[in-house]
Amino acid sequence: MSTEQAIPWSELWAAAHRASASAYAPYSKLSVGAAGLTDDGRVVTGCNVENASFGLTLCAECGLVGDLHRTGGGRLVAVAVTDGDGNPLTPCGRCRQLLYEAGGASCQVNETLTVGDLLPGAFGPEDLP
Ligand code: THU
């Protein structure tokens, strides 16, 4: 899957919505699902997993990045994030950084944005010695 090829957004939206059904969100009641397309054409997914110690909550994008590495690694070229009704959700600040690491500035987000739009001037692997 090269970045020149069309992104199967319908498939990503559907996979994100499906993943949101697995969310563990008893505290916020906000189910979140994320789906990403990898540079070799896989679709990886994640859902949010909350914790009674609220700050330990794992966002859906955290699970997605785990799934990326668990299933063979590579780079994310596009990501869709939805709530439990399938409505688009914008990634939080920490998750923008996670997506930057896994896909870089050119990774597309929710059809209309890129990670570079969401996290301009990002700090990343290239800034480390
Ligand atoms: N959440 C995500 O899963 N991803 C985001 O990018 C934003 C927030 C989750 C975390 C928490 O379980 C719930 O949404 C409310 O913040």
XYZ file of N, CA and C in Angstrom, residues 13 16 20 28-35 48 59-61 79-92 95-96 99 109-113 118:
114
model
N -13.486 3.724 8.593
C -14.559 4.223 9.482
C -15.319 3.053 10.098
N -13.183 1.293 12.726
C -13.068 2.098 13.955
C -14.359 1.994 14.772
N -14.906 0.349 18.532
C -15.447 1.100 19.679
C -16.385 0.229 20.520
N -15.999 7.432 31.824
C -16.391 8.550 30.947
C -17.646 8.222 30.161
N -17.914 6.930 29.973
C -19.023 6.463 29.112
C -18.795 6.848 27.645
N -17.598 7.263 27.302
C -17.301 7.586 25.906
C -16.519 6.425 25.296
N -17.202 5.621 24.495
C -16.513 4.538 23.775
C -15.809 5.134 22.572
N -14.566 4.701 22.358
C -13.771 5.211 21.236
C -13.156 4.026 20.500
N -13.169 4.110 19.190
C -12.510 3.106 18.350
C -11.594 3.808 17.373
N -10.477 3.168 17.067
C -9.534 3.726 16.094
C -9.135 2.624 15.130
N -9.004 2.992 13.862
C -8.545 2.028 12.857
C -7.490 2.707 12.005
N -10.536 2.329 23.520
C -10.061 2.871 24.797
C -10.332 1.904 25.942
N -6.000 5.352 25.629
C -6.850 5.788 24.520
C -6.903 4.717 23.429
N -7.897 4.851 22.571
C -8.041 3.894 21.472
C -6.796 3.866 20.588
N -6.176 5.034 20.420
C -4.993 5.100 19.561
C -3.815 4.336 20.170
N -5.522 7.052 9.489
C -6.184 6.645 10.742
C -7.572 7.281 10.799
N -8.542 6.495 11.260
C -9.887 7.023 11.535
C -10.209 6.742 13.000
N -10.806 7.723 13.667
C -11.170 7.586 15.083
C -12.640 7.956 15.230
N -13.404 7.119 15.902
C -14.828 7.413 16.088
C -15.255 7.199 17.541
N -16.420 7.787 17.834
C -17.072 7.462 19.098
C -17.955 6.224 18.892
N -18.686 5.886 19.911
C -19.493 4.673 19.865
C -20.658 4.723 18.894
N -20.987 5.930 18.420
C -22.044 6.067 17.401
C -21.461 6.156 15.995
N -20.147 6.071 15.905
C -19.516 6.150 14.584
C -19.192 7.573 14.146
N -19.371 8.527 15.039
C -19.023 9.916 14.695
C -17.516 10.131 14.837
N -16.927 10.917 13.936
C -15.487 11.172 14.024
C -15.115 11.858 15.335
N -13.961 11.479 15.868
C -13.416 12.105 17.078
C -11.987 12.526 16.784
N -11.626 13.695 17.224
C -10.253 14.140 16.995
C -9.323 13.551 18.054
N -8.138 13.095 17.660
C -7.216 12.510 18.642
C -6.746 13.530 19.670
N -6.588 13.082 20.912
C -6.096 13.958 21.984
C -4.616 14.262 21.747
N -2.132 11.364 21.933
C -2.277 10.433 20.806
C -1.760 11.030 19.507
N -1.793 12.335 19.380
C -1.176 12.959 18.200
C 0.312 12.624 18.168
N 0.717 9.017 17.135
C 0.505 8.845 15.685
C 1.686 9.414 14.904
N -5.531 11.712 8.819
C -6.389 11.513 10.006
C -7.805 11.957 9.677
N -8.736 11.060 9.872
C -10.171 11.395 9.732
C -10.507 12.059 8.403
N -9.832 11.648 7.381
C -10.125 12.012 5.990
C -9.694 13.414 5.590
N -9.759 14.383 6.493
C -9.534 15.775 6.082
C -8.249 16.380 6.628
N -7.561 15.666 7.500
C -6.397 16.219 8.192
C -5.204 15.292 8.066
N -2.276 18.387 12.835
C -2.700 18.289 14.233
C -1.562 18.552 15.212
